[in-house]
Short mmCIF file of C-alpha atoms and ligand atoms in Angstrom, two decimals:
data_model
loop_
_atom_site.label_atom_id
_atom_site.label_comp_id
_atom_site.label_asym_id
_atom_site.label_seq_id
_atom_site.Cartn_x
_atom_site.Cartn_y
_atom_site.Cartn_z
CA MET A 23 0.00 0.00 0.00
CA LYS A 24 1.24 3.45 -0.94
CA PHE A 25 0.51 6.80 0.68
CA ILE A 26 -0.04 10.13 -1.04
CA SER A 27 -0.08 13.72 0.18
CA THR A 28 -3.37 15.63 0.22
CA ARG A 29 -1.58 18.39 -1.71
CA GLY A 30 -0.22 16.04 -4.39
CA GLN A 31 3.29 17.48 -4.58
CA SER A 32 5.24 15.03 -2.41
CA PRO A 33 6.74 11.66 -3.29
CA VAL A 34 4.42 8.68 -2.85
CA LEU A 35 5.68 6.68 0.16
CA GLY A 36 5.29 3.28 1.78
CA PHE A 37 3.80 2.96 5.27
CA SER A 38 7.05 3.16 7.27
CA ASP A 39 8.33 6.22 5.40
CA ALA A 40 4.98 8.01 5.63
CA VAL A 41 4.93 7.36 9.38
CA ALA A 42 8.52 8.56 9.79
CA THR A 43 7.83 11.71 7.73
CA GLY A 44 4.70 12.94 9.53
CA LEU A 45 3.81 16.15 7.69
CA ALA A 46 4.41 15.78 3.92
CA PRO A 47 7.11 18.10 2.49
CA ASP A 48 4.48 19.98 0.43
CA GLY A 49 2.65 20.85 3.66
CA GLY A 50 -0.05 18.22 3.07
CA LEU A 51 -1.04 15.14 5.07
CA TYR A 52 -0.56 11.51 4.04
CA LEU A 53 -3.50 9.32 3.13
CA PRO A 54 -3.76 5.82 1.65
CA GLU A 55 -3.69 5.91 -2.14
CA ALA A 56 -6.80 3.74 -2.08
CA LEU A 57 -8.88 2.60 0.90
CA PRO A 58 -9.30 -1.14 1.47
CA HIS A 59 -12.81 -2.56 1.70
CA PHE A 60 -14.06 -4.64 4.63
CA SER A 61 -16.93 -6.92 3.66
CA ALA A 62 -19.65 -8.46 5.83
CA VAL A 63 -17.67 -11.70 5.65
CA ASP A 64 -14.56 -9.93 7.00
CA LEU A 65 -16.59 -8.38 9.81
CA ALA A 66 -18.08 -11.73 10.82
CA ARG A 67 -14.60 -13.20 10.95
CA PHE A 68 -13.29 -10.26 13.03
CA ALA A 69 -15.99 -10.60 15.69
CA THR A 70 -14.11 -13.14 17.81
CA LEU A 71 -10.66 -11.56 17.65
CA SER A 72 -8.93 -9.98 20.65
CA TYR A 73 -8.17 -6.26 20.41
CA PRO A 74 -4.52 -6.76 19.35
CA GLU A 75 -5.53 -9.43 16.82
CA LEU A 76 -8.15 -7.11 15.35
CA CYS A 77 -5.64 -4.29 15.23
CA PHE A 78 -3.26 -6.56 13.32
CA GLU A 79 -5.97 -7.59 10.82
CA PHE A 80 -6.75 -3.93 10.18
CA LEU A 81 -3.24 -2.48 10.06
CA SER A 82 -1.78 -5.28 7.96
CA ARG A 83 -3.85 -3.91 5.05
CA PHE A 84 -1.84 -0.67 5.28
CA ALA A 85 1.56 -1.56 6.74
CA THR A 86 2.41 -3.84 3.84
CA ASP A 87 6.12 -3.01 4.04
CA LEU A 88 6.50 -4.55 7.51
CA PRO A 89 6.88 -8.33 7.98
CA ALA A 90 3.67 -9.74 9.54
CA ASP A 91 5.49 -11.07 12.61
CA THR A 92 7.10 -7.71 13.26
CA LEU A 93 3.82 -5.86 12.97
CA ARG A 94 2.07 -8.39 15.19
CA ALA A 95 4.77 -8.06 17.89
CA LEU A 96 4.74 -4.24 17.79
CA ILE A 97 0.97 -4.21 18.20
CA ALA A 98 1.01 -6.76 21.03
CA LYS A 99 3.59 -4.69 22.90
CA SER A 100 1.57 -1.49 22.39
CA TYR A 101 -1.58 -2.74 24.10
CA THR A 102 -0.04 -4.63 27.04
CA THR A 103 0.35 -1.22 28.71
CA PHE A 104 -3.45 -0.88 28.98
CA ALA A 105 -5.06 -1.47 32.35
CA HIS A 106 -8.32 -3.06 31.09
CA ALA A 107 -8.55 -6.57 29.65
CA GLU A 108 -10.93 -5.40 26.90
CA ILE A 109 -8.56 -2.49 26.01
CA ALA A 110 -11.54 -0.39 24.82
CA PRO A 111 -14.59 -1.57 26.82
CA VAL A 112 -18.09 -0.73 25.60
CA VAL A 113 -20.24 0.20 28.61
CA LYS A 114 -24.03 0.09 28.37
CA LEU A 115 -25.72 2.90 30.34
CA ASP A 116 -29.26 2.08 29.17
CA GLU A 117 -31.01 0.58 26.13
CA ARG A 118 -30.11 3.55 23.93
CA THR A 119 -26.97 4.96 25.52
CA TYR A 120 -23.51 3.44 25.37
CA VAL A 121 -20.01 4.66 26.23
CA LEU A 122 -16.83 3.54 24.51
CA GLU A 123 -14.13 3.95 27.16
CA LEU A 124 -10.87 4.99 25.53
CA PHE A 125 -8.97 5.92 28.67
CA HIS A 126 -7.40 2.74 29.99
CA GLY A 127 -3.95 3.42 28.52
CA PRO A 128 -0.93 4.73 30.46
CA THR A 129 -1.89 8.43 30.31
CA LEU A 130 -5.63 7.80 30.76
CA ALA A 131 -6.76 9.42 27.48
CA PHE A 132 -7.65 8.05 24.04
CA LYS A 133 -4.43 9.24 22.44
CA ASP A 134 -2.60 6.30 24.00
CA PHE A 135 -4.24 4.04 21.39
CA ALA A 136 -2.23 5.67 18.64
CA LEU A 137 0.83 6.83 20.50
CA GLN A 138 1.77 3.58 22.22
CA LEU A 139 1.84 2.05 18.74
CA LEU A 140 3.60 4.99 17.13
CA GLY A 141 6.28 4.91 19.85
CA ASN A 142 6.96 1.27 19.09
CA LEU A 143 7.01 1.92 15.34
CA TYR A 144 9.60 4.66 15.86
CA GLY A 145 11.66 2.46 18.17
CA HIS A 146 11.62 -0.31 15.55
CA GLN A 147 12.61 2.10 12.82
CA CYS A 148 15.59 3.45 14.78
CA GLN A 149 16.74 -0.10 15.36
CA THR A 150 16.46 -1.32 11.77
CA ARG A 151 17.83 1.86 10.17
CA GLY A 152 20.53 2.42 12.80
CA GLN A 153 19.48 6.08 13.06
CA THR A 154 18.35 8.43 15.76
CA ILE A 155 15.06 10.40 15.55
CA ASN A 156 14.03 13.64 17.22
CA VAL A 157 10.33 13.87 17.73
CA LEU A 158 8.83 17.32 18.00
CA GLY A 159 5.19 18.02 18.78
CA ALA A 160 2.83 20.63 20.18
CA THR A 161 0.08 19.73 22.58
CA SER A 162 -2.84 21.26 24.38
CA GLY A 163 -2.46 18.54 26.99
CA ASP A 164 -3.19 14.92 26.18
CA THR A 165 -1.24 14.48 22.95
CA GLY A 166 1.99 15.49 24.61
CA SER A 167 1.70 13.17 27.56
CA ALA A 168 0.57 10.28 25.37
CA ALA A 169 3.48 10.87 22.95
CA ILE A 170 5.95 11.06 25.79
CA HIS A 171 4.67 7.81 27.30
CA GLY A 172 4.91 6.18 23.88
CA LEU A 173 8.60 7.08 23.56
CA LEU A 174 9.78 7.11 27.14
CA GLY A 175 13.26 5.63 27.43
CA LYS A 176 13.35 4.35 23.80
CA PRO A 177 17.01 4.24 22.71
CA GLY A 178 17.90 6.55 19.81
CA VAL A 179 14.80 8.72 20.24
CA ALA A 180 14.46 12.13 21.90
CA ILE A 181 11.09 13.80 22.30
CA PHE A 182 10.38 17.53 22.60
CA ILE A 183 6.85 18.54 23.47
CA ALA A 184 5.79 22.19 23.45
CA TYR A 185 2.67 23.03 25.47
CA PRO A 186 0.97 26.29 26.52
CA ASP A 187 2.32 27.05 30.00
CA GLY A 188 -0.44 27.15 32.60
CA ARG A 189 -3.15 26.00 30.17
CA THR A 190 -2.95 22.26 30.62
CA SER A 191 -4.31 20.63 33.76
CA PRO A 192 -1.71 20.23 36.54
CA LEU A 193 -1.91 16.45 36.15
CA GLN A 194 -1.45 16.63 32.39
CA GLU A 195 1.64 18.73 32.98
CA ARG A 196 2.92 16.24 35.52
CA GLN A 197 2.46 13.40 33.03
CA MET A 198 4.77 15.30 30.67
CA ALA A 199 7.28 16.85 33.05
CA CYS A 200 7.65 14.22 35.79
CA THR A 201 8.76 11.16 33.84
CA GLY A 202 12.37 11.43 34.99
CA ALA A 203 13.44 10.08 31.55
CA ASP A 204 16.34 11.98 30.01
CA ASN A 205 15.07 11.57 26.44
CA VAL A 206 11.96 13.61 27.33
CA HIS A 207 11.89 17.44 27.06
CA ALA A 208 8.76 19.24 28.28
CA LEU A 209 8.81 22.77 26.78
CA ALA A 210 6.45 25.18 28.55
CA ILE A 211 5.62 27.87 25.97
CA ASP A 212 4.56 31.38 26.84
CA GLY A 213 1.48 31.45 24.55
CA THR A 214 -1.50 29.39 23.34
CA PHE A 215 -1.54 25.95 21.75
CA ASP A 216 -1.97 27.54 18.32
CA ASP A 217 1.12 29.75 18.95
CA ALA A 218 3.14 26.64 19.77
CA GLN A 219 1.72 24.84 16.74
CA ALA A 220 2.58 27.79 14.45
CA ALA A 221 6.19 27.87 15.71
CA LEU A 222 6.53 24.14 15.05
CA LYS A 223 5.06 24.43 11.56
CA GLU A 224 7.78 26.95 10.81
CA LEU A 225 10.50 24.57 12.02
CA PHE A 226 9.07 21.68 10.02
CA ALA A 227 8.99 23.88 6.92
CA ASP A 228 12.76 24.44 7.23
CA GLN A 229 14.08 21.48 5.21
CA GLU A 230 17.68 21.90 6.33
CA PHE A 231 16.80 21.91 10.03
CA ARG A 232 14.35 19.09 9.56
CA THR A 233 16.86 16.87 7.78
CA ARG A 234 19.78 17.69 10.06
CA HIS A 235 17.87 16.56 13.17
CA ARG A 236 15.85 13.82 11.45
CA LEU A 237 12.77 15.55 12.86
CA SER A 238 9.52 13.71 13.11
CA ALA A 239 6.05 14.81 14.21
CA VAL A 240 3.75 12.92 16.54
CA ASN A 241 0.98 15.44 16.67
CA SER A 242 -2.42 14.40 15.49
CA ILE A 243 -1.48 14.59 11.82
CA ASN A 244 0.65 11.43 11.77
CA LEU A 245 -0.88 8.82 9.48
CA ALA A 246 -0.32 6.00 12.00
CA ARG A 247 -2.42 7.82 14.57
CA ILE A 248 -5.44 8.01 12.34
CA LEU A 249 -5.17 4.34 11.34
CA ALA A 250 -4.67 3.12 14.92
CA GLN A 251 -7.79 5.05 15.91
CA CYS A 252 -9.93 3.37 13.27
CA VAL A 253 -9.47 0.12 15.18
CA TYR A 254 -11.49 1.02 18.28
CA TYR A 255 -14.48 2.04 16.17
CA LEU A 256 -14.30 -1.33 14.49
CA TRP A 257 -13.89 -3.07 17.86
CA ALA A 258 -16.88 -1.24 19.37
CA TYR A 259 -19.03 -1.83 16.28
CA LEU A 260 -18.43 -5.56 16.64
CA ARG A 261 -19.36 -5.47 20.34
CA LEU A 262 -22.66 -3.56 20.06
CA PRO A 263 -25.88 -5.62 19.83
CA ALA A 264 -26.82 -6.49 16.26
CA GLY A 265 -30.05 -4.43 16.31
CA VAL A 266 -28.25 -1.36 17.60
CA ARG A 267 -24.94 -1.08 15.84
CA ASP A 268 -26.13 -0.09 12.37
CA GLU A 269 -28.36 2.67 13.77
CA ILE A 270 -26.23 4.13 16.53
CA GLU A 271 -24.83 7.64 16.40
CA TRP A 272 -21.12 7.90 17.22
CA VAL A 273 -20.65 10.94 19.42
CA VAL A 274 -17.09 12.20 19.32
CA PRO A 275 -15.72 14.94 21.62
CA THR A 276 -13.68 16.80 19.06
CA GLY A 277 -10.79 19.24 18.80
CA ASN A 278 -8.45 18.57 15.91
CA PHE A 279 -10.89 16.32 14.01
CA GLY A 280 -8.49 13.36 14.29
CA ASN A 281 -10.73 11.08 16.26
CA VAL A 282 -13.89 11.61 14.22
CA LEU A 283 -11.94 11.40 10.96
CA ALA A 284 -10.81 7.89 11.91
CA GLY A 285 -14.43 6.79 12.32
CA TRP A 286 -15.45 8.39 9.06
CA LEU A 287 -12.59 6.71 7.17
CA LEU A 288 -13.65 3.35 8.57
CA GLN A 289 -17.14 4.03 7.25
CA LYS A 290 -15.59 4.69 3.84
CA MET A 291 -13.93 1.28 4.11
CA GLY A 292 -17.33 -0.37 4.18
CA VAL A 293 -18.01 -0.69 7.93
CA PRO A 294 -21.62 0.48 8.30
CA LEU A 295 -21.21 3.23 10.91
CA ARG A 296 -24.43 5.20 10.57
CA GLY A 297 -23.29 8.70 11.47
CA PHE A 298 -21.20 10.92 13.69
CA ARG A 299 -21.87 13.81 15.97
CA VAL A 300 -19.00 16.26 16.13
CA ALA A 301 -19.18 17.45 19.77
CA THR A 302 -17.16 20.62 20.44
CA ASN A 303 -16.72 22.75 23.52
CA GLN A 304 -16.93 26.55 23.28
CA ASN A 305 -14.05 26.52 20.79
CA ASP A 306 -16.47 25.64 18.08
CA ILE A 307 -14.93 26.03 14.63
CA LEU A 308 -16.15 22.55 13.71
CA HIS A 309 -19.61 23.10 15.11
CA ARG A 310 -19.95 26.20 12.94
CA LEU A 311 -18.57 24.32 9.96
CA PHE A 312 -21.01 21.43 10.22
CA THR A 313 -24.03 23.59 10.97
CA THR A 314 -23.43 26.48 8.52
CA GLY A 315 -20.64 25.45 6.10
CA ASP A 316 -18.57 28.36 7.38
CA TYR A 317 -15.01 27.36 8.32
CA ARG A 318 -13.52 30.31 10.13
CA THR A 319 -10.85 30.58 12.83
CA GLY A 320 -11.53 32.52 16.01
CA ALA A 321 -9.61 33.19 19.21
CA VAL A 322 -9.04 30.18 21.49
CA THR A 323 -10.84 30.51 24.82
CA PRO A 324 -9.44 28.20 27.53
CA SER A 325 -12.09 25.78 28.79
CA LEU A 326 -12.72 22.99 31.29
CA ALA A 327 -12.09 20.54 28.40
CA PRO A 328 -8.61 21.82 27.44
CA SER A 329 -7.74 19.08 24.94
CA MET A 330 -10.49 20.44 22.70
CA ASP A 331 -9.31 24.08 22.92
CA ILE A 332 -8.44 24.36 19.27
CA GLN A 333 -9.55 26.71 16.52
CA VAL A 334 -7.60 25.31 13.59
CA SER A 335 -8.37 21.65 12.93
CA SER A 336 -5.26 20.36 11.22
CA ASN A 337 -6.74 16.95 10.40
CA PHE A 338 -9.62 18.58 8.59
CA GLU A 339 -7.44 18.70 5.48
CA ARG A 340 -7.75 14.92 5.14
CA PHE A 341 -11.53 15.18 5.12
CA LEU A 342 -11.29 18.06 2.69
CA TYR A 343 -9.28 15.90 0.29
CA TYR A 344 -12.23 13.54 -0.10
CA THR A 345 -14.91 16.23 -0.17
CA ALA A 346 -12.88 18.06 -2.84
CA GLY A 347 -13.14 15.01 -5.08
CA LYS A 348 -9.58 13.76 -4.27
CA ASP A 349 -8.24 16.67 -6.29
CA PRO A 350 -4.95 17.94 -4.74
CA ALA A 351 -5.09 21.16 -6.77
CA ARG A 352 -8.48 21.97 -5.19
CA VAL A 353 -7.07 21.16 -1.74
CA ARG A 354 -4.12 23.51 -2.31
CA GLU A 355 -6.45 26.25 -3.49
CA ILE A 356 -8.82 25.93 -0.52
CA MET A 357 -5.98 25.73 2.02
CA ALA A 358 -4.32 28.79 0.45
CA THR A 359 -7.57 30.78 0.70
CA PHE A 360 -8.01 29.63 4.29
CA LYS A 361 -4.45 30.58 5.15
CA ALA A 362 -4.77 34.02 3.57
CA THR A 363 -8.22 34.94 4.91
CA GLY A 364 -8.78 32.66 7.94
CA ALA A 365 -12.07 31.52 6.40
CA TYR A 366 -13.67 29.32 3.74
CA THR A 367 -17.28 28.56 2.93
CA PHE A 368 -18.29 25.04 1.99
CA GLU A 369 -21.45 24.31 0.13
CA ASN A 370 -22.28 20.66 0.28
CA PHE A 371 -21.62 18.70 3.41
CA ASP A 372 -22.73 15.21 4.08
CA ARG A 373 -25.51 16.25 6.47
CA ASP A 374 -26.79 12.73 6.64
CA THR A 375 -23.51 11.51 8.14
CA PHE A 376 -22.55 14.44 10.37
CA THR A 377 -24.38 16.33 13.05
CA ALA A 378 -22.71 18.76 15.46
CA SER A 379 -23.16 20.09 18.96
CA ARG A 380 -21.48 22.84 20.95
CA CYS A 381 -21.11 22.81 24.71
CA ALA A 382 -20.55 26.13 26.47
CA ASP A 383 -18.09 25.95 29.34
CA ALA A 384 -20.70 26.81 31.93
CA GLU A 385 -22.72 23.75 30.86
CA ILE A 386 -19.98 21.20 31.51
CA PRO A 387 -20.37 20.78 35.31
CA GLY A 388 -24.15 20.46 34.91
CA LEU A 389 -23.73 17.76 32.26
CA ILE A 390 -21.33 15.83 34.50
CA ARG A 391 -23.94 16.03 37.27
CA THR A 392 -26.82 14.93 35.02
CA VAL A 393 -24.88 11.98 33.62
CA TYR A 394 -24.00 10.94 37.15
CA GLN A 395 -27.61 11.28 38.35
CA ASP A 396 -29.14 9.56 35.33
CA PHE A 397 -26.66 6.73 34.88
CA GLY A 398 -24.38 6.63 37.92
CA TYR A 399 -21.55 7.23 35.47
CA ILE A 400 -18.71 9.76 35.88
CA ALA A 401 -17.80 11.49 32.61
CA ASP A 402 -14.69 13.63 32.32
CA PRO A 403 -15.21 17.22 31.06
CA HIS A 404 -14.43 16.27 27.42
CA THR A 405 -16.74 13.27 27.44
CA ALA A 406 -19.43 15.39 29.14
CA CYS A 407 -19.56 17.64 26.04
CA GLY A 408 -20.71 14.57 24.11
CA PHE A 409 -23.68 14.07 26.43
CA LYS A 410 -25.22 17.36 25.39
CA GLY A 411 -28.13 16.75 23.06
CA LEU A 412 -28.16 12.94 22.70
CA ALA A 413 -30.19 11.97 19.63
CA LYS A 414 -33.89 11.25 20.30
CA ASP A 415 -34.49 9.12 17.22
CA ARG A 416 -31.64 6.66 17.55
CA PRO A 417 -29.23 5.19 20.13
CA SER A 418 -25.91 6.90 20.88
CA ILE A 419 -22.44 5.76 21.75
CA VAL A 420 -20.36 8.49 23.37
CA LEU A 421 -16.60 8.11 23.04
CA ALA A 422 -15.12 8.68 26.51
CA THR A 423 -11.85 10.31 25.59
CA ALA A 424 -10.31 10.80 29.03
CA SER A 425 -10.57 9.41 32.54
CA PRO A 426 -12.38 11.66 35.02
CA ALA A 427 -9.40 11.15 37.35
CA LYS A 428 -7.40 13.53 35.12
CA PHE A 429 -9.73 16.43 35.96
CA PRO A 430 -10.42 16.11 39.70
CA ASP A 431 -11.28 19.80 40.32
CA THR A 432 -14.07 19.90 37.75
CA ILE A 433 -15.49 16.57 38.88
CA VAL A 434 -15.43 17.59 42.56
CA SER A 435 -17.20 20.86 41.78
CA ALA A 436 -19.85 18.97 39.78
CA ILE A 437 -20.63 15.96 41.98
CA GLY A 438 -18.63 16.46 45.18
CA MET A 439 -16.57 13.30 44.64
CA GLU A 440 -12.92 12.98 43.74
CA PRO A 441 -12.14 10.26 41.19
CA THR A 442 -8.63 8.82 41.46
CA ALA A 443 -6.30 6.60 39.45
CA PRO A 444 -3.21 4.90 40.91
CA SER A 445 -0.84 6.12 38.15
CA LEU A 446 -1.82 9.73 38.87
CA GLU A 447 -1.33 9.41 42.62
CA ALA A 448 2.27 8.31 42.04
CA LEU A 449 2.91 11.35 39.80
CA LYS A 450 2.00 13.85 42.49
CA ARG A 451 5.13 12.90 44.41
CA LYS A 452 7.64 13.31 41.56
CA PRO A 453 9.73 16.44 40.78
CA LEU A 454 8.60 18.65 37.86
CA MET A 455 11.20 19.17 35.08
CA LYS A 456 10.01 21.74 32.55
CA HIS A 457 11.84 24.23 30.34
CA ARG A 458 10.16 27.63 29.86
CA LEU A 459 10.50 29.13 26.36
CA PRO A 460 8.97 32.10 24.50
CA ALA A 461 6.41 31.22 21.79
CA ASP A 462 8.69 31.65 18.78
CA ALA A 463 10.35 29.25 16.39
CA SER A 464 13.88 30.56 17.00
CA SER A 465 13.82 29.75 20.74
CA ILE A 466 12.61 26.22 20.10
CA ARG A 467 15.17 25.85 17.31
CA ALA A 468 17.99 26.88 19.65
CA TYR A 469 16.79 24.43 22.31
CA LEU A 470 16.75 21.57 19.82
CA ASP A 471 20.19 22.45 18.50
CA ARG A 472 21.48 21.94 22.04
CA HIS A 473 19.53 18.82 23.00
CA ALA A 474 18.77 16.78 19.87
CA VAL A 475 20.17 13.20 19.67
C1 LIG B 29 -7.25 15.14 22.05
C2 LIG B 29 -8.48 15.00 22.82
C3 LIG B 29 -9.71 15.28 22.25
C4 LIG B 29 -9.85 15.79 20.84
O1 LIG B 29 -9.42 14.83 19.91
P1 LIG B 29 -9.20 15.24 18.38
O2 LIG B 29 -8.64 14.05 17.71
O3 LIG B 29 -8.25 16.40 18.42
O4 LIG B 29 -10.53 15.63 17.87
C5 LIG B 29 -10.85 15.08 23.02
N1 LIG B 29 -10.75 14.66 24.30
C6 LIG B 29 -9.58 14.37 24.88
C7 LIG B 29 -9.57 13.93 26.29
C8 LIG B 29 -8.41 14.53 24.16
O5 LIG B 29 -7.24 14.24 24.75
#
């Protein structure tokens, strides 16, 4: 299987090279040249597989340049770090309401699904190519900690994660800055997530710098992340009751569009997922897009669901590629307009597949309380956004993207109870090691020049 850039001006690559490259040199994102198709016969056969076996069946259609045994071993290793036997348990709240719990990985958020695997893919690559890699990413919280825990202590790999100082939760920061591993660099940036992201984009655009440090991205645009995330939709689909699964709405707490894109791609591969609700917090660029067709950046307002505090949805470009008729020239044109004006108006969206909801910050504690009262279930602030406006005409499955234990203050204020997790308790006792930097590319560049492997 080959992978192409959404902007059509980069070399076509195999799986391993596309994963190692991250952002394509033309500024686009990698996608499979053609999507595989999963038939009803395939799905019936998949129903009895364990999570790692299912993941292998799925990824082996894409990672055709890796020997099967290698891929199988990398996947097995990636999911042994999860604390739940089912890996991604489907929890039934009532006849029409389900939760897909995606927070049983080492950093207690859904990004572990992709980043445990990506970390092992990088480790494998360093070994077979005898090269070092420097991984650079920006995070609004969960991506950074998940990336760090994917790469922690891997020989030949250093990881640099820039995050907005003071805008992640204290526990998220501790997950990044208290690992004690000397290949981990937590960079606390004086600015927003988008400032950090913009500085990194500039560094990735500098070919000389990028090549010299063998830079790689692990932010949400890496191809392997999207593919790894398809697997839990498939897993959950196979676990839902037969009368429910073809009708259910997949409710996805959304920031960068990565999570919901994975579900949508799986639908394009023939798995009959009925539709998606794009659930945003008050940073609602995607809500506006899916309700009005207007794609327009605004200022980021920090919220109780910080991992969704995003106003530019980098993964959206992959969706755009398909809606623009797989025409890279159209994609380049639309992205150029968006870059120049901060806005673009779309005419025809698949309204049958996508609905959207927006959750104001003030509503989050009330939603946490209602979910607890109605179902006895504790939803974290991100997941709570998904519980706003559950469909009346069909069942819903809400993707629980983080553990409530990561956001104790909000949960306590909502229901007067403090959720805990053993891995977080241990973190509170470790020393914090962060490096404060201004929000500009040159400061981050200088830091990397000193610390890259
Ligand atoms: C990253 C994250 C999201 C948003 O995911 P996207 O792929 O950016 O849409 C939602 N909830 C939590 C807890 C997250 O960490």
